[in-house]
Amino acid sequence: MLDGIEPHWIWVALGLILAAAEMLVPGVFLIWLAMAALATGLLTFMFDLGPVMQVVQFVTVALITVFSAKRILRDRPIASSDPLLNNRMGRLVGETATVTVAISHGAGRIHVGDSDWSARGPDLPVGERVRITGNEGSVLLVEPLDAGQQVIEG
């Protein structure tokens, strides 16, 4: 390959570069190629493989690691401790809010947290307290807060 550099060091360097690139590029793909390059470097060191066999070894190990990882990750999805982490609308369900633009004919605006949101629900005057029950797209679904319920601000 390159004069003065042992082939196994080239594979190890490639593996380390790919592993470092995995940290910069979103997704989980380069790490499997990095593992294949490191394995090829180890096998080249142990068995003094020629250039053609090194490439065949790399491709073989890369295919094995990629497809094995795909199967393992598909069969064992990662369970989140906070399933609503990226669902802002879902996180608002159950919160209380204040009507800022009267809800008439089923549409109006509410204030929850530090934002105003479009809302749908029964006709309600400005200042009425409501509970968020769901959403349709970016519109929050609300219902009047019963006078007997305790209000907990979020």
PDB file of C-alpha atoms in Angstrom:
ATOM      1  CA  MET A   1       0.000   0.000   0.000  1.00  0.00           C
ATOM      2  CA  LEU A   2       1.852   3.104   1.201  1.00  0.00           C
ATOM      3  CA  ASP A   3       5.629   2.876   1.461  1.00  0.00           C
ATOM      4  CA  GLY A   4       6.869   2.455   4.994  1.00  0.00           C
ATOM      5  CA  ILE A   5       3.443   2.061   6.608  1.00  0.00           C
ATOM      6  CA  GLU A   6       2.233  -1.366   7.597  1.00  0.00           C
ATOM      7  CA  PRO A   7      -1.220  -2.154   6.088  1.00  0.00           C
ATOM      8  CA  HIS A   8      -2.751  -3.058   9.448  1.00  0.00           C
ATOM      9  CA  TRP A   9      -2.002   0.461  10.765  1.00  0.00           C
ATOM     10  CA  ILE A  10      -3.839   1.957   7.796  1.00  0.00           C
ATOM     11  CA  TRP A  11      -6.943  -0.109   8.667  1.00  0.00           C
ATOM     12  CA  VAL A  12      -6.676   0.828  12.344  1.00  0.00           C
ATOM     13  CA  ALA A  13      -6.365   4.524  11.432  1.00  0.00           C
ATOM     14  CA  LEU A  14      -9.362   4.243   9.101  1.00  0.00           C
ATOM     15  CA  GLY A  15     -11.352   2.562  11.882  1.00  0.00           C
ATOM     16  CA  LEU A  16     -10.504   5.321  14.346  1.00  0.00           C
ATOM     17  CA  ILE A  17     -11.360   8.041  11.810  1.00  0.00           C
ATOM     18  CA  LEU A  18     -14.724   6.404  11.110  1.00  0.00           C
ATOM     19  CA  ALA A  19     -15.409   6.050  14.845  1.00  0.00           C
ATOM     20  CA  ALA A  20     -14.616   9.737  15.360  1.00  0.00           C
ATOM     21  CA  ALA A  21     -16.810  10.693  12.396  1.00  0.00           C
ATOM     22  CA  GLU A  22     -19.692   8.743  13.987  1.00  0.00           C
ATOM     23  CA  MET A  23     -19.696  11.296  16.793  1.00  0.00           C
ATOM     24  CA  LEU A  24     -20.045  14.166  14.315  1.00  0.00           C
ATOM     25  CA  VAL A  25     -22.572  12.652  11.895  1.00  0.00           C
ATOM     26  CA  PRO A  26     -26.114  11.928  13.118  1.00  0.00           C
ATOM     27  CA  GLY A  27     -27.222   8.313  12.919  1.00  0.00           C
ATOM     28  CA  VAL A  28     -25.692   5.002  13.811  1.00  0.00           C
ATOM     29  CA  PHE A  29     -23.936   3.742  10.715  1.00  0.00           C
ATOM     30  CA  LEU A  30     -20.263   4.669  10.629  1.00  0.00           C
ATOM     31  CA  ILE A  31     -19.527   2.819  13.865  1.00  0.00           C
ATOM     32  CA  TRP A  32     -20.215  -0.500  12.137  1.00  0.00           C
ATOM     33  CA  LEU A  33     -17.789   0.382   9.341  1.00  0.00           C
ATOM     34  CA  ALA A  34     -15.276   1.469  11.972  1.00  0.00           C
ATOM     35  CA  MET A  35     -15.593  -1.920  13.651  1.00  0.00           C
ATOM     36  CA  ALA A  36     -15.089  -3.643  10.284  1.00  0.00           C
ATOM     37  CA  ALA A  37     -11.968  -1.568   9.586  1.00  0.00           C
ATOM     38  CA  LEU A  38     -10.530  -2.327  13.034  1.00  0.00           C
ATOM     39  CA  ALA A  39     -11.264  -6.048  12.590  1.00  0.00           C
ATOM     40  CA  THR A  40      -9.611  -5.969   9.173  1.00  0.00           C
ATOM     41  CA  GLY A  41      -6.569  -4.294  10.715  1.00  0.00           C
ATOM     42  CA  LEU A  42      -6.352  -6.984  13.382  1.00  0.00           C
ATOM     43  CA  LEU A  43      -6.744  -9.826  10.865  1.00  0.00           C
ATOM     44  CA  THR A  44      -4.186  -8.232   8.520  1.00  0.00           C
ATOM     45  CA  PHE A  45      -1.715  -8.024  11.408  1.00  0.00           C
ATOM     46  CA  MET A  46      -2.340 -11.629  12.468  1.00  0.00           C
ATOM     47  CA  PHE A  47      -2.410 -13.299   9.034  1.00  0.00           C
ATOM     48  CA  ASP A  48      -0.474 -10.899   6.755  1.00  0.00           C
ATOM     49  CA  LEU A  49      -3.317 -10.642   4.242  1.00  0.00           C
ATOM     50  CA  GLY A  50      -2.731  -9.233   0.757  1.00  0.00           C
ATOM     51  CA  PRO A  51      -4.505  -6.074  -0.459  1.00  0.00           C
ATOM     52  CA  VAL A  52      -7.301  -7.950  -2.263  1.00  0.00           C
ATOM     53  CA  MET A  53      -8.025 -10.150   0.757  1.00  0.00           C
ATOM     54  CA  GLN A  54      -7.993  -7.089   3.013  1.00  0.00           C
ATOM     55  CA  VAL A  55     -10.714  -5.421   0.932  1.00  0.00           C
ATOM     56  CA  VAL A  56     -12.731  -8.670   0.778  1.00  0.00           C
ATOM     57  CA  GLN A  57     -12.338  -9.041   4.555  1.00  0.00           C
ATOM     58  CA  PHE A  58     -13.443  -5.439   5.156  1.00  0.00           C
ATOM     59  CA  VAL A  59     -16.520  -5.757   2.931  1.00  0.00           C
ATOM     60  CA  THR A  60     -17.485  -9.086   4.514  1.00  0.00           C
ATOM     61  CA  VAL A  61     -17.135  -7.874   8.087  1.00  0.00           C
ATOM     62  CA  ALA A  62     -18.889  -4.586   7.240  1.00  0.00           C
ATOM     63  CA  LEU A  63     -21.880  -6.430   5.781  1.00  0.00           C
ATOM     64  CA  ILE A  64     -22.048  -8.763   8.774  1.00  0.00           C
ATOM     65  CA  THR A  65     -21.877  -5.924  11.329  1.00  0.00           C
ATOM     66  CA  VAL A  66     -24.336  -3.653   9.509  1.00  0.00           C
ATOM     67  CA  PHE A  67     -26.989  -6.314   8.979  1.00  0.00           C
ATOM     68  CA  SER A  68     -26.530  -7.795  12.453  1.00  0.00           C
ATOM     69  CA  ALA A  69     -26.853  -4.369  14.042  1.00  0.00           C
ATOM     70  CA  LYS A  70     -29.916  -3.580  11.938  1.00  0.00           C
ATOM     71  CA  ARG A  71     -31.596  -6.759  13.105  1.00  0.00           C
ATOM     72  CA  ILE A  72     -30.637  -6.272  16.750  1.00  0.00           C
ATOM     73  CA  LEU A  73     -31.742  -2.630  16.839  1.00  0.00           C
ATOM     74  CA  ARG A  74     -34.994  -3.348  14.995  1.00  0.00           C
ATOM     75  CA  ASP A  75     -35.935  -6.213  17.311  1.00  0.00           C
ATOM     76  CA  ARG A  76     -35.078  -4.303  20.495  1.00  0.00           C
ATOM     77  CA  PRO A  77     -36.355  -0.736  20.258  1.00  0.00           C
ATOM     78  CA  ILE A  78     -35.030   1.631  22.877  1.00  0.00           C
ATOM     79  CA  ALA A  79     -37.690   2.365  25.507  1.00  0.00           C
ATOM     80  CA  SER A  80     -37.742   5.980  26.564  1.00  0.00           C
ATOM     81  CA  SER A  81     -38.179   7.044  30.166  1.00  0.00           C
ATOM     82  CA  ASP A  82     -39.991  10.111  28.771  1.00  0.00           C
ATOM     83  CA  PRO A  83     -42.034   9.080  25.709  1.00  0.00           C
ATOM     84  CA  LEU A  84     -43.426  12.617  25.270  1.00  0.00           C
ATOM     85  CA  LEU A  85     -39.957  14.200  25.181  1.00  0.00           C
ATOM     86  CA  ASN A  86     -40.307  15.476  21.601  1.00  0.00           C
ATOM     87  CA  ASN A  87     -44.096  15.844  21.633  1.00  0.00           C
ATOM     88  CA  ARG A  88     -44.745  19.321  22.993  1.00  0.00           C
ATOM     89  CA  MET A  89     -48.469  19.114  22.312  1.00  0.00           C
ATOM     90  CA  GLY A  90     -48.742  15.797  24.130  1.00  0.00           C
ATOM     91  CA  ARG A  91     -46.944  17.259  27.139  1.00  0.00           C
ATOM     92  CA  LEU A  92     -49.625  19.952  27.452  1.00  0.00           C
ATOM     93  CA  VAL A  93     -52.492  17.465  27.873  1.00  0.00           C
ATOM     94  CA  GLY A  94     -53.894  17.792  31.391  1.00  0.00           C
ATOM     95  CA  GLU A  95     -52.487  21.289  31.937  1.00  0.00           C
ATOM     96  CA  THR A  96     -54.740  24.209  32.817  1.00  0.00           C
ATOM     97  CA  ALA A  97     -54.838  27.390  30.764  1.00  0.00           C
ATOM     98  CA  THR A  98     -56.663  30.698  30.510  1.00  0.00           C
ATOM     99  CA  VAL A  99     -58.805  31.791  27.569  1.00  0.00           C
ATOM    100  CA  THR A 100     -57.255  34.940  26.040  1.00  0.00           C
ATOM    101  CA  VAL A 101     -59.488  35.263  22.963  1.00  0.00           C
ATOM    102  CA  ALA A 102     -63.051  34.130  23.593  1.00  0.00           C
ATOM    103  CA  ILE A 103     -63.820  30.693  22.210  1.00  0.00           C
ATOM    104  CA  SER A 104     -66.837  31.217  19.970  1.00  0.00           C
ATOM    105  CA  HIS A 105     -68.188  28.813  17.379  1.00  0.00           C
ATOM    106  CA  GLY A 106     -65.630  26.334  18.726  1.00  0.00           C
ATOM    107  CA  ALA A 107     -62.432  28.372  18.073  1.00  0.00           C
ATOM    108  CA  GLY A 108     -60.367  30.806  20.150  1.00  0.00           C
ATOM    109  CA  ARG A 109     -56.988  31.233  21.849  1.00  0.00           C
ATOM    110  CA  ILE A 110     -55.631  30.218  25.237  1.00  0.00           C
ATOM    111  CA  HIS A 111     -52.558  31.104  27.272  1.00  0.00           C
ATOM    112  CA  VAL A 112     -50.583  28.210  28.740  1.00  0.00           C
ATOM    113  CA  GLY A 113     -47.106  28.505  30.202  1.00  0.00           C
ATOM    114  CA  ASP A 114     -45.503  31.418  28.375  1.00  0.00           C
ATOM    115  CA  SER A 115     -47.294  30.969  25.038  1.00  0.00           C
ATOM    116  CA  ASP A 116     -50.632  31.598  23.393  1.00  0.00           C
ATOM    117  CA  TRP A 117     -52.157  28.720  21.425  1.00  0.00           C
ATOM    118  CA  SER A 118     -55.094  28.271  19.097  1.00  0.00           C
ATOM    119  CA  ALA A 119     -57.794  26.265  20.822  1.00  0.00           C
ATOM    120  CA  ARG A 120     -61.031  24.450  20.059  1.00  0.00           C
ATOM    121  CA  GLY A 121     -63.765  23.706  22.510  1.00  0.00           C
ATOM    122  CA  PRO A 122     -67.134  24.871  23.785  1.00  0.00           C
ATOM    123  CA  ASP A 123     -67.917  28.587  23.711  1.00  0.00           C
ATOM    124  CA  LEU A 124     -66.137  30.272  26.652  1.00  0.00           C
ATOM    125  CA  PRO A 125     -65.487  33.913  27.613  1.00  0.00           C
ATOM    126  CA  VAL A 126     -62.079  35.577  28.061  1.00  0.00           C
ATOM    127  CA  GLY A 127     -60.501  34.731  31.435  1.00  0.00           C
ATOM    128  CA  GLU A 128     -62.209  31.338  31.775  1.00  0.00           C
ATOM    129  CA  ARG A 129     -59.965  28.531  33.067  1.00  0.00           C
ATOM    130  CA  VAL A 130     -59.782  25.428  30.847  1.00  0.00           C
ATOM    131  CA  ARG A 131     -58.121  22.027  30.884  1.00  0.00           C
ATOM    132  CA  ILE A 132     -56.261  20.827  27.782  1.00  0.00           C
ATOM    133  CA  THR A 133     -57.629  17.441  26.699  1.00  0.00           C
ATOM    134  CA  GLY A 134     -55.715  16.821  23.467  1.00  0.00           C
ATOM    135  CA  ASN A 135     -54.716  18.337  20.173  1.00  0.00           C
ATOM    136  CA  GLU A 136     -55.454  18.271  16.466  1.00  0.00           C
ATOM    137  CA  GLY A 137     -52.269  19.326  14.732  1.00  0.00           C
ATOM    138  CA  SER A 138     -51.186  22.574  16.367  1.00  0.00           C
ATOM    139  CA  VAL A 139     -54.637  23.362  17.797  1.00  0.00           C
ATOM    140  CA  LEU A 140     -55.269  22.439  21.432  1.00  0.00           C
ATOM    141  CA  LEU A 141     -58.567  20.839  22.431  1.00  0.00           C
ATOM    142  CA  VAL A 142     -59.976  22.227  25.680  1.00  0.00           C
ATOM    143  CA  GLU A 143     -62.859  21.777  28.086  1.00  0.00           C
ATOM    144  CA  PRO A 144     -64.037  24.080  30.894  1.00  0.00           C
ATOM    145  CA  LEU A 145     -62.340  23.540  34.214  1.00  0.00           C
ATOM    146  CA  ASP A 146     -64.985  22.501  36.748  1.00  0.00           C
ATOM    147  CA  ALA A 147     -65.258  24.890  39.683  1.00  0.00           C
ATOM    148  CA  GLY A 148     -64.751  21.982  42.103  1.00  0.00           C
ATOM    149  CA  GLN A 149     -61.422  20.883  40.572  1.00  0.00           C
ATOM    150  CA  GLN A 150     -58.159  21.983  42.110  1.00  0.00           C
ATOM    151  CA  VAL A 151     -56.085  24.146  39.781  1.00  0.00           C
ATOM    152  CA  ILE A 152     -52.435  23.144  39.494  1.00  0.00           C
ATOM    153  CA  GLU A 153     -50.285  25.492  37.438  1.00  0.00           C
ATOM    154  CA  GLY A 154     -47.513  23.803  35.347  1.00  0.00           C
TER     155      GLY A 154
END
